[in-house]
Short mmCIF file of C-alpha atoms in Angstrom, two decimals:
data_model
loop_
_atom_site.label_atom_id
_atom_site.label_comp_id
_atom_site.label_asym_id
_atom_site.label_seq_id
_atom_site.Cartn_x
_atom_site.Cartn_y
_atom_site.Cartn_z
CA MET A 1 -81.90 148.15 56.41
CA GLU A 2 -81.24 143.90 57.66
CA GLU A 3 -77.93 143.38 57.98
CA PHE A 4 -76.50 139.94 55.30
CA TYR A 5 -76.37 137.04 57.17
CA ARG A 6 -72.73 136.42 58.31
CA ILE A 7 -72.31 140.08 59.02
CA ARG A 8 -75.31 139.17 62.14
CA ARG A 9 -73.47 136.10 63.08
CA LEU A 10 -70.52 138.19 63.88
CA PRO A 11 -70.05 140.53 66.81
CA PRO A 12 -68.41 144.17 66.82
CA TYR A 13 -65.01 144.47 66.47
CA VAL A 14 -63.60 145.35 69.80
CA PHE A 15 -60.48 146.45 68.64
CA GLU A 16 -61.77 148.84 66.82
CA GLU A 17 -62.32 151.08 69.41
CA VAL A 18 -58.61 151.21 70.47
CA ASN A 19 -58.10 151.81 66.44
CA ARG A 20 -60.47 154.76 67.37
CA ALA A 21 -58.99 155.97 70.03
CA LYS A 22 -55.16 155.77 68.64
CA ALA A 23 -57.20 157.21 65.49
CA LYS A 24 -57.67 160.84 68.31
CA ALA A 25 -54.52 160.66 69.68
CA ARG A 26 -52.41 160.53 66.27
CA ASN A 27 -54.62 162.91 64.65
CA ALA A 28 -54.00 165.38 68.35
CA GLY A 29 -50.01 164.80 67.55
CA ALA A 30 -48.91 162.07 69.96
CA ASP A 31 -46.86 160.09 69.40
CA ILE A 32 -48.49 156.72 70.16
CA ILE A 33 -45.93 153.64 70.63
CA ASP A 34 -48.10 150.49 69.06
CA LEU A 35 -47.54 147.44 70.30
CA GLY A 36 -50.75 145.96 69.95
CA MET A 37 -51.00 144.29 66.05
CA GLY A 38 -49.24 141.22 66.31
CA ASN A 39 -47.38 143.27 63.20
CA PRO A 40 -43.50 142.27 62.72
CA ASP A 41 -41.08 146.19 62.17
CA LEU A 42 -38.39 143.14 61.50
CA PRO A 43 -36.96 143.39 57.09
CA ALA A 44 -37.08 139.87 55.70
CA PRO A 45 -34.08 138.69 55.31
CA GLN A 46 -31.95 139.86 52.28
CA HIS A 47 -31.50 136.18 50.32
CA VAL A 48 -35.42 135.72 50.49
CA ILE A 49 -35.86 139.55 49.07
CA ASP A 50 -32.79 139.30 46.29
CA LYS A 51 -34.70 135.86 45.10
CA LEU A 52 -38.03 137.47 44.89
CA LYS A 53 -36.42 139.90 42.66
CA GLU A 54 -33.92 137.95 40.43
CA THR A 55 -38.09 135.68 39.86
CA LEU A 56 -39.68 139.24 38.77
CA GLY A 57 -40.67 140.87 36.16
CA LYS A 58 -40.73 136.87 33.99
CA PRO A 59 -43.56 136.32 31.78
CA ARG A 60 -43.45 132.85 33.36
CA THR A 61 -43.45 134.11 37.01
CA ASP A 62 -46.78 137.15 36.23
CA ARG A 63 -48.91 134.78 34.88
CA TYR A 64 -51.65 132.53 37.09
CA SER A 65 -49.75 130.49 39.49
CA SER A 66 -51.45 127.53 41.46
CA SER A 67 -53.68 127.87 44.27
CA ARG A 68 -52.12 124.24 46.13
CA GLY A 69 -48.89 125.71 45.85
CA ILE A 70 -46.05 125.63 42.95
CA PRO A 71 -43.72 121.90 43.39
CA GLY A 72 -41.24 123.24 44.51
CA LEU A 73 -42.20 125.32 48.00
CA ARG A 74 -44.67 122.35 48.55
CA ARG A 75 -40.70 119.86 47.90
CA ALA A 76 -38.99 122.84 50.63
CA GLN A 77 -41.85 122.76 52.98
CA ALA A 78 -42.00 119.05 52.70
CA ALA A 79 -38.04 119.80 53.85
CA TYR A 80 -38.49 122.25 56.84
CA TYR A 81 -40.38 120.18 58.61
CA GLU A 82 -38.59 116.91 58.42
CA ARG A 83 -35.25 118.92 59.10
CA ARG A 84 -37.30 120.47 62.09
CA PHE A 85 -39.58 118.06 63.90
CA GLY A 86 -39.09 114.57 62.13
CA VAL A 87 -42.63 114.60 60.53
CA LYS A 88 -42.60 112.89 56.45
CA LEU A 89 -44.59 114.40 54.24
CA ASN A 90 -45.66 114.29 50.63
CA PRO A 91 -45.73 117.98 49.07
CA GLU A 92 -48.35 116.33 46.88
CA THR A 93 -51.35 115.20 49.16
CA GLN A 94 -50.76 116.30 52.05
CA ILE A 95 -49.21 120.48 51.38
CA VAL A 96 -51.69 123.20 50.85
CA ALA A 97 -49.40 126.41 49.90
CA THR A 98 -51.91 129.54 52.05
CA LEU A 99 -52.18 132.84 51.82
CA GLY A 100 -51.41 132.83 55.30
CA SER A 101 -52.23 131.14 58.14
CA LYS A 102 -55.61 133.14 58.73
CA GLU A 103 -56.78 132.58 55.62
CA GLY A 104 -55.88 128.50 55.60
CA PHE A 105 -58.48 128.46 58.62
CA ALA A 106 -60.99 130.56 57.28
CA ASN A 107 -61.33 128.17 54.30
CA VAL A 108 -60.67 124.72 55.83
CA ALA A 109 -63.57 125.88 58.03
CA GLN A 110 -65.72 126.40 54.54
CA ALA A 111 -64.27 122.95 54.00
CA ILE A 112 -65.38 120.96 55.69
CA THR A 113 -67.89 122.53 58.09
CA ALA A 114 -72.11 122.68 57.12
CA PRO A 115 -74.58 124.27 58.91
CA GLY A 116 -75.01 123.63 62.90
CA ASP A 117 -71.78 121.30 62.76
CA VAL A 118 -69.69 122.03 66.06
CA VAL A 119 -66.52 123.29 66.04
CA ILE A 120 -64.83 123.34 70.21
CA VAL A 121 -62.08 126.45 70.26
CA PRO A 122 -59.62 127.92 72.46
CA ASP A 123 -61.03 130.90 74.39
CA PRO A 124 -58.92 133.00 74.97
CA SER A 125 -57.84 132.05 71.37
CA TYR A 126 -56.90 134.44 68.25
CA PRO A 127 -59.74 135.39 66.77
CA ILE A 128 -60.31 132.83 62.80
CA HIS A 129 -60.14 130.43 64.61
CA ALA A 130 -63.52 130.98 66.46
CA PHE A 131 -64.93 133.41 63.15
CA GLY A 132 -63.81 130.93 60.03
CA PHE A 133 -66.49 128.35 61.61
CA LEU A 134 -68.91 130.95 62.51
CA MET A 135 -68.75 132.53 59.08
CA ALA A 136 -68.68 129.62 57.66
CA GLY A 137 -72.17 128.08 59.30
CA GLY A 138 -70.27 126.85 62.35
CA VAL A 139 -71.80 126.44 65.77
CA ILE A 140 -68.63 127.20 68.83
CA ARG A 141 -68.07 125.22 72.08
CA SER A 142 -65.15 126.62 74.23
CA VAL A 143 -62.80 125.63 76.65
CA SER A 144 -60.12 127.85 78.28
CA SER A 145 -56.19 127.22 76.71
CA GLU A 146 -53.92 126.35 79.44
CA PRO A 147 -51.97 122.94 78.06
CA THR A 148 -53.11 121.53 81.76
CA PRO A 149 -55.20 118.22 82.53
CA ASP A 150 -58.36 119.96 83.01
CA PHE A 151 -57.67 121.03 78.93
CA PHE A 152 -59.41 117.66 78.51
CA VAL A 153 -62.23 117.37 81.15
CA GLN A 154 -63.38 120.80 80.26
CA VAL A 155 -63.55 119.07 75.79
CA GLU A 156 -65.03 115.37 77.76
CA ARG A 157 -67.44 117.51 78.64
CA ALA A 158 -68.43 119.82 76.41
CA ILE A 159 -68.61 116.35 73.62
CA ARG A 160 -70.36 115.15 76.00
CA HIS A 161 -73.44 118.10 75.86
CA SER A 162 -73.07 118.83 72.10
CA ILE A 163 -75.91 117.79 69.45
CA PRO A 164 -74.58 116.52 67.39
CA LYS A 165 -71.53 115.71 68.45
CA PRO A 166 -68.43 118.45 67.64
CA ILE A 167 -66.52 117.06 64.06
CA ALA A 168 -63.75 118.98 65.84
CA ILE A 169 -60.60 121.14 68.50
CA VAL A 170 -59.00 123.73 67.64
CA VAL A 171 -55.12 124.50 69.04
CA CYS A 172 -52.96 126.54 69.05
CA TYR A 173 -49.26 127.16 71.12
CA PRO A 174 -47.20 128.92 71.13
CA SER A 175 -50.81 130.94 71.95
CA ASN A 176 -51.65 133.46 70.55
CA PRO A 177 -52.71 135.54 72.46
CA THR A 178 -51.63 133.97 76.15
CA ALA A 179 -48.37 132.78 74.47
CA PHE A 180 -48.77 129.15 76.27
CA VAL A 181 -47.00 126.41 75.23
CA ALA A 182 -47.32 122.70 74.92
CA SER A 183 -45.36 119.60 75.72
CA LEU A 184 -44.99 116.67 73.39
CA ASP A 185 -46.95 114.67 76.16
CA PHE A 186 -50.17 117.16 75.55
CA TYR A 187 -50.22 116.67 72.23
CA ARG A 188 -50.12 112.56 73.08
CA ASP A 189 -52.80 112.48 75.01
CA LEU A 190 -54.53 114.98 72.67
CA VAL A 191 -53.87 113.13 69.98
CA ALA A 192 -55.82 109.75 71.85
CA PHE A 193 -58.49 112.19 72.28
CA ALA A 194 -59.26 113.18 69.13
CA LYS A 195 -59.09 108.85 67.52
CA LYS A 196 -61.31 108.09 71.09
CA HIS A 197 -63.92 110.85 70.17
CA GLU A 198 -63.54 110.34 65.70
CA ILE A 199 -63.09 114.48 65.98
CA PHE A 200 -60.15 115.94 63.68
CA VAL A 201 -56.94 118.33 65.26
CA LEU A 202 -56.64 121.35 63.79
CA SER A 203 -53.35 122.98 65.50
CA ASP A 204 -52.45 126.62 64.85
CA LEU A 205 -48.68 126.50 64.41
CA ALA A 206 -48.45 129.88 63.31
CA TYR A 207 -45.05 130.85 66.09
CA ALA A 208 -42.98 127.60 65.98
CA GLU A 209 -39.65 129.74 65.47
CA VAL A 210 -40.55 132.26 67.76
CA TYR A 211 -39.46 130.36 71.14
CA PHE A 212 -36.70 132.21 74.40
CA ASP A 213 -34.67 130.10 76.26
CA ASN A 214 -33.52 127.51 73.33
CA ASN A 215 -36.66 125.27 74.24
CA PRO A 216 -38.32 124.56 70.91
CA PRO A 217 -42.12 124.57 70.38
CA PRO A 218 -43.20 120.88 69.29
CA SER A 219 -45.38 119.25 66.37
CA VAL A 220 -48.71 117.13 67.32
CA LEU A 221 -47.88 115.99 63.62
CA GLN A 222 -44.43 114.30 65.67
CA VAL A 223 -47.19 112.35 67.88
CA PRO A 224 -47.55 109.02 65.57
CA GLY A 225 -50.96 108.34 64.43
CA ALA A 226 -51.23 112.46 64.11
CA MET A 227 -52.04 112.28 60.47
CA ASP A 228 -55.11 109.76 60.82
CA VAL A 229 -57.06 113.16 62.46
CA THR A 230 -54.66 116.49 62.05
CA VAL A 231 -54.24 119.39 59.80
CA GLU A 232 -51.18 122.07 61.27
CA PHE A 233 -51.16 125.58 59.76
CA THR A 234 -48.25 127.50 59.86
CA SER A 235 -47.01 130.81 58.02
CA MET A 236 -43.76 132.53 57.15
CA SER A 237 -44.86 136.12 58.56
CA LYS A 238 -43.73 135.62 62.17
CA THR A 239 -40.40 133.07 61.10
CA PHE A 240 -39.25 135.74 58.33
CA SER A 241 -40.54 138.81 58.91
CA MET A 242 -42.81 138.08 55.62
CA ALA A 243 -46.26 138.87 57.89
CA GLY A 244 -47.42 141.20 54.54
CA TRP A 245 -46.04 138.63 52.12
CA ARG A 246 -49.32 136.02 52.92
CA MET A 247 -47.68 133.04 52.81
CA GLY A 248 -48.55 129.52 54.88
CA PHE A 249 -49.10 126.26 55.28
CA ALA A 250 -52.01 123.62 55.74
CA VAL A 251 -50.07 120.47 55.84
CA GLY A 252 -51.35 116.50 57.00
CA ASN A 253 -54.59 114.82 57.03
CA GLU A 254 -54.75 113.54 52.96
CA ARG A 255 -58.82 113.97 53.72
CA ILE A 256 -58.41 117.25 55.09
CA ILE A 257 -56.19 118.39 52.57
CA ALA A 258 -57.48 117.19 49.62
CA ALA A 259 -60.94 119.10 50.59
CA LEU A 260 -59.18 122.51 51.47
CA ALA A 261 -57.14 122.52 48.56
CA ARG A 262 -60.88 122.24 46.14
CA VAL A 263 -61.90 124.52 47.75
CA LYS A 264 -58.86 127.11 47.95
CA SER A 265 -59.17 126.31 43.47
CA TYR A 266 -61.95 127.80 43.28
CA LEU A 267 -61.54 130.98 44.86
CA ASP A 268 -57.75 131.81 44.30
CA TYR A 269 -55.47 131.72 42.26
CA GLY A 270 -52.58 131.26 44.54
CA ALA A 271 -49.60 133.61 45.97
CA PHE A 272 -47.74 135.41 43.41
CA THR A 273 -45.20 133.26 42.16
CA PRO A 274 -42.36 135.31 42.61
CA VAL A 275 -43.33 135.08 46.22
CA GLN A 276 -43.37 131.61 46.19
CA VAL A 277 -40.64 131.24 44.64
CA ALA A 278 -38.99 133.88 47.40
CA ALA A 279 -40.42 131.61 50.35
CA ALA A 280 -39.33 128.50 48.83
CA ALA A 281 -35.89 130.47 49.18
CA ALA A 282 -36.89 131.50 52.93
CA LEU A 283 -37.76 127.99 53.99
CA ASN A 284 -34.49 126.06 51.91
CA GLY A 285 -32.02 128.51 52.97
CA PRO A 286 -29.04 130.03 55.20
CA GLU A 287 -30.57 129.63 59.09
CA GLU A 288 -29.26 132.48 61.28
CA CYS A 289 -31.97 135.42 59.83
CA ILE A 290 -33.78 132.85 61.93
CA LYS A 291 -31.66 132.53 64.51
CA GLU A 292 -31.34 136.39 65.23
CA MET A 293 -35.19 136.85 64.84
CA ARG A 294 -35.24 134.98 67.80
CA GLU A 295 -32.58 137.75 69.35
CA CYS A 296 -34.00 140.04 69.05
CA TYR A 297 -36.81 139.14 70.02
CA THR A 298 -35.68 137.79 73.80
CA ARG A 299 -34.07 141.21 73.85
CA ARG A 300 -37.44 142.71 73.42
CA ARG A 301 -38.90 140.76 75.74
CA ASP A 302 -36.51 141.10 78.55
CA VAL A 303 -36.77 144.51 78.35
CA MET A 304 -40.17 145.22 78.45
CA VAL A 305 -40.54 143.06 81.44
CA GLU A 306 -37.82 144.24 82.85
CA SER A 307 -38.50 148.04 83.02
CA PHE A 308 -42.66 148.24 83.02
CA GLY A 309 -41.97 145.99 85.97
CA ARG A 310 -39.84 149.08 87.09
CA ALA A 311 -43.03 151.03 86.15
CA GLY A 312 -45.24 149.21 88.39
CA TRP A 313 -46.53 147.14 86.72
CA ASP A 314 -45.62 143.74 86.40
CA VAL A 315 -45.50 141.31 83.28
CA PRO A 316 -45.01 137.36 83.25
CA PRO A 317 -42.34 136.60 81.01
CA PRO A 318 -43.54 134.73 78.22
CA SER A 319 -41.55 131.19 77.66
CA ALA A 320 -42.33 132.13 73.13
CA SER A 321 -44.71 134.12 70.69
CA MET A 322 -44.30 137.29 70.18
CA PHE A 323 -46.08 138.19 72.44
CA ALA A 324 -46.88 138.90 76.61
CA TRP A 325 -50.31 138.16 78.54
CA SER A 326 -50.70 140.82 81.25
CA PRO A 327 -53.17 141.14 83.78
CA ILE A 328 -54.05 144.71 84.07
CA PRO A 329 -52.34 146.31 86.73
CA GLN A 330 -55.25 145.70 90.10
CA PRO A 331 -56.07 149.43 90.64
CA PHE A 332 -57.91 148.93 86.87
CA ARG A 333 -59.43 145.98 86.94
CA ASP A 334 -62.76 146.23 87.63
CA MET A 335 -63.00 149.26 84.13
CA GLY A 336 -62.12 145.84 81.62
CA SER A 337 -59.55 146.03 79.13
CA VAL A 338 -61.96 147.70 76.22
CA GLU A 339 -61.59 150.64 78.55
CA PHE A 340 -58.12 150.35 80.12
CA SER A 341 -56.73 150.21 76.90
CA LYS A 342 -58.29 152.93 75.87
CA LEU A 343 -57.71 154.96 78.86
CA LEU A 344 -53.07 153.27 78.06
CA VAL A 345 -53.43 155.58 74.84
CA GLU A 346 -54.86 158.76 76.47
CA LYS A 347 -53.23 158.54 79.22
CA ALA A 348 -49.63 157.57 77.64
CA GLU A 349 -49.79 156.89 74.18
CA VAL A 350 -49.11 153.60 74.43
CA ALA A 351 -50.85 151.17 72.87
CA VAL A 352 -52.21 147.56 73.08
CA SER A 353 -54.51 145.17 71.99
CA PRO A 354 -57.26 144.75 75.01
CA GLY A 355 -58.38 140.74 76.16
CA THR A 356 -61.96 140.91 75.83
CA GLY A 357 -61.22 140.59 72.23
CA PHE A 358 -59.56 136.94 72.47
CA GLY A 359 -62.45 135.98 73.58
CA GLU A 360 -64.91 136.49 76.66
CA ARG A 361 -61.30 134.35 79.18
CA GLY A 362 -59.62 136.80 77.79
CA GLU A 363 -60.96 139.36 79.47
CA GLY A 364 -58.84 140.89 83.24
CA TYR A 365 -55.88 141.10 80.15
CA VAL A 366 -54.54 142.99 77.58
CA ARG A 367 -52.41 141.40 74.99
CA ILE A 368 -48.53 143.27 74.93
CA ALA A 369 -46.99 143.05 71.67
CA LEU A 370 -42.78 142.85 71.17
CA VAL A 371 -43.09 144.78 67.45
CA GLU A 372 -41.31 148.09 68.84
CA ASN A 373 -37.67 148.65 69.35
CA GLU A 374 -35.98 148.21 72.83
CA GLN A 375 -35.50 152.43 73.25
CA ARG A 376 -39.50 152.22 71.73
CA ILE A 377 -39.82 149.19 74.92
CA ARG A 378 -38.35 151.75 77.31
CA GLN A 379 -40.09 155.28 75.90
CA ALA A 380 -43.35 153.57 77.36
CA ALA A 381 -42.35 152.15 79.92
CA ARG A 382 -42.04 155.18 80.99
CA ASN A 383 -45.01 156.58 80.09
CA ILE A 384 -46.84 153.77 82.13
CA ARG A 385 -44.97 155.00 84.89
CA ARG A 386 -46.28 158.09 84.71
CA PHE A 387 -49.94 157.05 84.24
CA LEU A 388 -49.44 155.02 87.10
CA GLU A 389 -48.27 157.18 89.66
CA THR A 390 -50.55 159.97 88.65
CA ALA A 391 -53.50 157.52 87.46
CA PRO A 392 -54.81 158.39 91.88
CA THR A 393 -55.05 161.55 91.26
CA GLN A 394 -57.01 162.07 87.92
CA LEU A 395 -58.74 158.97 87.90
CA HIS A 396 -62.26 161.27 88.99
CA ASN A 397 -61.57 163.11 86.36
CA VAL A 398 -62.54 159.72 83.82
CA VAL A 399 -66.23 159.01 83.40
CA PRO A 400 -66.02 155.85 82.05
CA LEU A 401 -63.81 154.44 86.02
CA ALA A 402 -66.30 156.95 87.86
CA THR A 403 -69.70 154.95 86.51
CA ARG A 404 -67.91 151.37 86.01
CA ARG A 405 -69.69 148.46 88.72
#
C-alpha cells in the first residue's frame, strides 16, 4: 500500500541502523557503552521530586491542566529569563509551556506554516528543526550551522533564490549536535537581518545552562527589538535532568506565541499539573543543582577528551552542550558515519550517533553524548584503543569497508 502523505515526506531514520546494531550486540551479551542518545543519566533535583510528591494525588491536581501552562509556571519562567538574561516577559502573552522543546518546535511549525512555505534551517541540526516544518507541509533551505559571517552570506543567498520568500530561520546555540556557541554580536546581526527581510527567528536554547569554562551562552532575546521577530524555546530536560518529565517553554513574539497557544489548545491539556508545579519549584528554587550538573558534565568532557585522545582519537573539546562533535578517525572516513557507528558498536561495544542523521553536512562526523559516568567513559576509551590498534588487521574482514568506494 502507498505510504501516507506525511510519512512519505520523512527520510529514512538513519539512527535506526545503529539502534539495530546495538540491539543485536546486546542480545548477544555485549555490554554496550551508549554515548549515542542525549538522554541525561543524572537524577532530577531532590527538592523538585519532593514538590512533585507533595502535589500528587489531590483532586485539583489530578484534573485536566492548562495547555498554555499553569500561571505559576509561566511566572517562574518569566522570572528565570529576567534573572538569567535581563529579559522581561509577560507571562500572559509571551510565554507558553510546552511538552519539551521538541513538541514546541513541532507545534509552532503547524501554527505558522502554510503548504509550500520556505524555512531556513541549519545543517547539521537537531532533526525536529527541519522535519517539524516538513510534516507541516513546508520546504527546507539548508545553511551551515556555524555562527560565522559566512552564515549570513549563505542565508542571504537562500532568501534570494527561494520562491516564495522564507518565512522563518531556525537557529540553535549551543548547537545540537555541533556544540557551536553564538555570541551576542552574532544575535544582533541575526535580528537586524531578520527585520530587514521580514522573517521570523526561531531559536532553540535547550542547552542554555550546559556550558563550560564560565562562559554562559546568551539569549537572542537580549538584543533590543528581538521580541518583534523572535520566539525562543527552552527545556527543563538538560538544566534539571528532567528529560522524561517533558517540560519546556516557548517565549517571545506575542503573535507566534498566540498562534502556538491556539494550536496546542486543540491538541493537548498541557503537562500533568504536579509536573508543572514541580517545574515551577525547579525554576524558583536553589541553583546549586545547576552548578553541580555543569561540574559533572565538565568532568566528563575532560575525561572523554583526554582518554579518547590517548586512545588515538582526537576529539575537539566542546565549550557547551552535553555533546562532542568529532570527525571520524582518518582511516575510517571514507566509509561514512553510519557504517563507522555500526562498526564501533560491533568492534568496540561503544555507541555514538552518526553525523549524517543531523543533515548532509554532518557526514564525516559523529556526535558523542556525555551520558555515562567517568569510569564508563574511560572504559569506552580502552575499547576504542583496542579497536583502533587492531583495525588494520581486521578491516579486510568487514565487507562494507572492503567494497565501499
